Amino acid sequence: MHELSLLEDVLQILEENAESQGYRRVKRIWLEIGQLSCVEPEALRFAFDAVMKDTLADRAALEIVEQPGQGECAGCHRTVPVESLYAPCPQCGHYEVQITEGMAMRVKQLEVE
Ligand SMILES: [Zn+2]
């Protein structure tokens, strides 16, 4: 389950920020998940509680924001929505679409104290 290692990275970011930004607890966290990142929101919620237990984000509320995939087509040079990694361009059918959005998971916003 790669959600666990992703969340361990998130926790590390939170701990580093806590020092530089001077907060002690994370009360709510908004995580943006790219539609193409293969992260399952349900698995993420489950892993979140386990990873954040007894940390500065223990019992923090998790808000999941899904970000649709997007790419640039090498055929028609348009920015197009991308539903899966190896899908052709919906505009022209070209198979070389450079993914620009929707691959990553990142911390979008935090509520801290
Ligand atoms: Zn195209």
PDB file of C-alpha atoms and ligand atoms in Angstrom:
ATOM      1  CA  MET A   1       0.000   0.000   0.000  1.00  0.00           C
ATOM      2  CA  HIS A   2       1.914   3.068  -1.191  1.00  0.00           C
ATOM      3  CA  GLU A   3      -0.473   5.407   0.640  1.00  0.00           C
ATOM      4  CA  LEU A   4       1.513   4.673   3.809  1.00  0.00           C
ATOM      5  CA  SER A   5       4.836   5.868   2.416  1.00  0.00           C
ATOM      6  CA  LEU A   6       3.186   8.922   0.840  1.00  0.00           C
ATOM      7  CA  LEU A   7       1.746   9.844   4.219  1.00  0.00           C
ATOM      8  CA  GLU A   8       5.086   9.334   5.931  1.00  0.00           C
ATOM      9  CA  ASP A   9       6.473  11.937   3.531  1.00  0.00           C
ATOM     10  CA  VAL A  10       3.575  14.246   4.383  1.00  0.00           C
ATOM     11  CA  LEU A  11       4.242  13.799   8.083  1.00  0.00           C
ATOM     12  CA  GLN A  12       7.867  14.715   7.567  1.00  0.00           C
ATOM     13  CA  ILE A  13       6.821  17.911   5.773  1.00  0.00           C
ATOM     14  CA  LEU A  14       4.442  18.749   8.615  1.00  0.00           C
ATOM     15  CA  GLU A  15       7.159  18.274  11.207  1.00  0.00           C
ATOM     16  CA  GLU A  16       9.634  20.410   9.285  1.00  0.00           C
ATOM     17  CA  ASN A  17       7.041  23.155   8.792  1.00  0.00           C
ATOM     18  CA  ALA A  18       6.056  23.030  12.463  1.00  0.00           C
ATOM     19  CA  GLU A  19       9.566  24.102  13.331  1.00  0.00           C
ATOM     20  CA  SER A  20       9.980  26.793  10.684  1.00  0.00           C
ATOM     21  CA  GLN A  21       6.425  28.157  10.954  1.00  0.00           C
ATOM     22  CA  GLY A  22       6.041  27.767  14.700  1.00  0.00           C
ATOM     23  CA  TYR A  23       2.953  25.611  15.156  1.00  0.00           C
ATOM     24  CA  ARG A  24       2.444  22.688  17.488  1.00  0.00           C
ATOM     25  CA  ARG A  25      -0.593  20.904  16.213  1.00  0.00           C
ATOM     26  CA  VAL A  26      -2.235  20.243  12.892  1.00  0.00           C
ATOM     27  CA  LYS A  27      -6.011  20.321  13.251  1.00  0.00           C
ATOM     28  CA  ARG A  28      -7.061  19.884   9.666  1.00  0.00           C
ATOM     29  CA  ILE A  29      -5.224  19.016   6.513  1.00  0.00           C
ATOM     30  CA  TRP A  30      -6.274  19.283   2.889  1.00  0.00           C
ATOM     31  CA  LEU A  31      -4.509  16.795   0.658  1.00  0.00           C
ATOM     32  CA  GLU A  32      -4.734  17.170  -3.063  1.00  0.00           C
ATOM     33  CA  ILE A  33      -4.681  13.858  -4.869  1.00  0.00           C
ATOM     34  CA  GLY A  34      -4.065  13.699  -8.579  1.00  0.00           C
ATOM     35  CA  GLN A  35      -6.529  11.500 -10.437  1.00  0.00           C
ATOM     36  CA  LEU A  36      -3.562   9.793 -12.144  1.00  0.00           C
ATOM     37  CA  SER A  37      -1.533   9.217  -8.978  1.00  0.00           C
ATOM     38  CA  CYS A  38      -3.139   5.826  -8.193  1.00  0.00           C
ATOM     39  CA  VAL A  39      -3.942   6.913  -4.643  1.00  0.00           C
ATOM     40  CA  GLU A  40      -7.192   5.449  -3.341  1.00  0.00           C
ATOM     41  CA  PRO A  41      -9.050   7.970  -1.169  1.00  0.00           C
ATOM     42  CA  GLU A  42     -10.427   5.181   1.049  1.00  0.00           C
ATOM     43  CA  ALA A  43      -7.015   3.605   1.564  1.00  0.00           C
ATOM     44  CA  LEU A  44      -5.588   7.048   2.220  1.00  0.00           C
ATOM     45  CA  ARG A  45      -8.109   7.786   4.972  1.00  0.00           C
ATOM     46  CA  PHE A  46      -7.389   4.454   6.593  1.00  0.00           C
ATOM     47  CA  ALA A  47      -3.617   4.940   6.437  1.00  0.00           C
ATOM     48  CA  PHE A  48      -3.886   8.555   7.582  1.00  0.00           C
ATOM     49  CA  ASP A  49      -5.181   7.683  11.041  1.00  0.00           C
ATOM     50  CA  ALA A  50      -2.475   5.057  11.484  1.00  0.00           C
ATOM     51  CA  VAL A  51       0.429   7.242  10.342  1.00  0.00           C
ATOM     52  CA  MET A  52      -0.641  10.383  12.227  1.00  0.00           C
ATOM     53  CA  LYS A  53      -1.330   8.635  15.529  1.00  0.00           C
ATOM     54  CA  ASP A  54       0.748  10.113  18.385  1.00  0.00           C
ATOM     55  CA  THR A  55       2.222  12.808  16.139  1.00  0.00           C
ATOM     56  CA  LEU A  56       1.519  16.523  15.858  1.00  0.00           C
ATOM     57  CA  ALA A  57      -1.326  15.607  13.506  1.00  0.00           C
ATOM     58  CA  ASP A  58      -2.970  13.034  15.756  1.00  0.00           C
ATOM     59  CA  ARG A  59      -6.764  13.155  15.227  1.00  0.00           C
ATOM     60  CA  ALA A  60      -6.435  15.833  12.565  1.00  0.00           C
ATOM     61  CA  ALA A  61      -9.335  16.008  10.138  1.00  0.00           C
ATOM     62  CA  LEU A  62      -8.471  14.907   6.636  1.00  0.00           C
ATOM     63  CA  GLU A  63      -9.989  16.651   3.625  1.00  0.00           C
ATOM     64  CA  ILE A  64      -9.317  15.037   0.284  1.00  0.00           C
ATOM     65  CA  VAL A  65      -9.365  17.214  -2.790  1.00  0.00           C
ATOM     66  CA  GLU A  66      -9.258  15.335  -6.066  1.00  0.00           C
ATOM     67  CA  GLN A  67      -7.409  16.982  -8.883  1.00  0.00           C
ATOM     68  CA  PRO A  68      -8.290  15.926 -12.415  1.00  0.00           C
ATOM     69  CA  GLY A  69      -5.557  14.831 -14.794  1.00  0.00           C
ATOM     70  CA  GLN A  70      -4.404  17.188 -17.504  1.00  0.00           C
ATOM     71  CA  GLY A  71      -1.822  17.063 -20.238  1.00  0.00           C
ATOM     72  CA  GLU A  72      -0.434  18.674 -23.353  1.00  0.00           C
ATOM     73  CA  CYS A  73      -0.885  16.820 -26.588  1.00  0.00           C
ATOM     74  CA  ALA A  74       2.155  16.515 -28.831  1.00  0.00           C
ATOM     75  CA  GLY A  75      -0.136  16.059 -31.831  1.00  0.00           C
ATOM     76  CA  CYS A  76      -2.502  19.017 -31.652  1.00  0.00           C
ATOM     77  CA  HIS A  77      -0.653  21.051 -28.976  1.00  0.00           C
ATOM     78  CA  ARG A  78      -3.783  21.547 -26.959  1.00  0.00           C
ATOM     79  CA  THR A  79      -4.194  21.216 -23.220  1.00  0.00           C
ATOM     80  CA  VAL A  80      -6.538  18.299 -22.749  1.00  0.00           C
ATOM     81  CA  PRO A  81      -8.148  16.408 -19.860  1.00  0.00           C
ATOM     82  CA  VAL A  82      -6.421  13.078 -19.189  1.00  0.00           C
ATOM     83  CA  GLU A  83      -8.394  10.242 -17.620  1.00  0.00           C
ATOM     84  CA  SER A  84      -5.714   7.582 -17.566  1.00  0.00           C
ATOM     85  CA  LEU A  85      -1.969   7.474 -18.074  1.00  0.00           C
ATOM     86  CA  TYR A  86      -1.931   5.798 -21.467  1.00  0.00           C
ATOM     87  CA  ALA A  87      -5.099   7.230 -22.947  1.00  0.00           C
ATOM     88  CA  PRO A  88      -4.918   8.946 -26.328  1.00  0.00           C
ATOM     89  CA  CYS A  89      -5.676  12.634 -26.805  1.00  0.00           C
ATOM     90  CA  PRO A  90      -9.466  13.138 -26.711  1.00  0.00           C
ATOM     91  CA  GLN A  91      -9.162  15.870 -29.342  1.00  0.00           C
ATOM     92  CA  CYS A  92      -7.067  14.240 -32.047  1.00  0.00           C
ATOM     93  CA  GLY A  93      -6.374  10.664 -30.925  1.00  0.00           C
ATOM     94  CA  HIS A  94      -2.598  11.151 -30.723  1.00  0.00           C
ATOM     95  CA  TYR A  95      -0.908   8.896 -28.163  1.00  0.00           C
ATOM     96  CA  GLU A  96       1.808  11.258 -27.023  1.00  0.00           C
ATOM     97  CA  VAL A  97       0.246  13.321 -24.274  1.00  0.00           C
ATOM     98  CA  GLN A  98       2.614  14.931 -21.789  1.00  0.00           C
ATOM     99  CA  ILE A  99       0.982  14.803 -18.370  1.00  0.00           C
ATOM    100  CA  THR A 100       1.147  18.173 -16.618  1.00  0.00           C
ATOM    101  CA  GLU A 101      -1.376  17.793 -13.784  1.00  0.00           C
ATOM    102  CA  GLY A 102      -2.804  14.985 -11.698  1.00  0.00           C
ATOM    103  CA  MET A 103       0.235  12.805 -11.003  1.00  0.00           C
ATOM    104  CA  ALA A 104       1.067  13.863  -7.486  1.00  0.00           C
ATOM    105  CA  MET A 105      -0.267  14.086  -3.999  1.00  0.00           C
ATOM    106  CA  ARG A 106       0.452  17.293  -2.127  1.00  0.00           C
ATOM    107  CA  VAL A 107      -0.483  19.265   0.927  1.00  0.00           C
ATOM    108  CA  LYS A 108      -2.836  21.978  -0.273  1.00  0.00           C
ATOM    109  CA  GLN A 109      -3.757  23.692   2.971  1.00  0.00           C
ATOM    110  CA  LEU A 110      -3.342  23.309   6.723  1.00  0.00           C
ATOM    111  CA  GLU A 111      -5.228  24.442   9.763  1.00  0.00           C
ATOM    112  CA  VAL A 112      -2.786  24.638  12.656  1.00  0.00           C
ATOM    113  CA  GLU A 113      -2.428  26.006  16.134  1.00  0.00           C
TER     114      GLU A 113
HETATM  115 ZN    ZN B   1      -4.260  16.027 -29.568  1.00  0.00          ZN
END
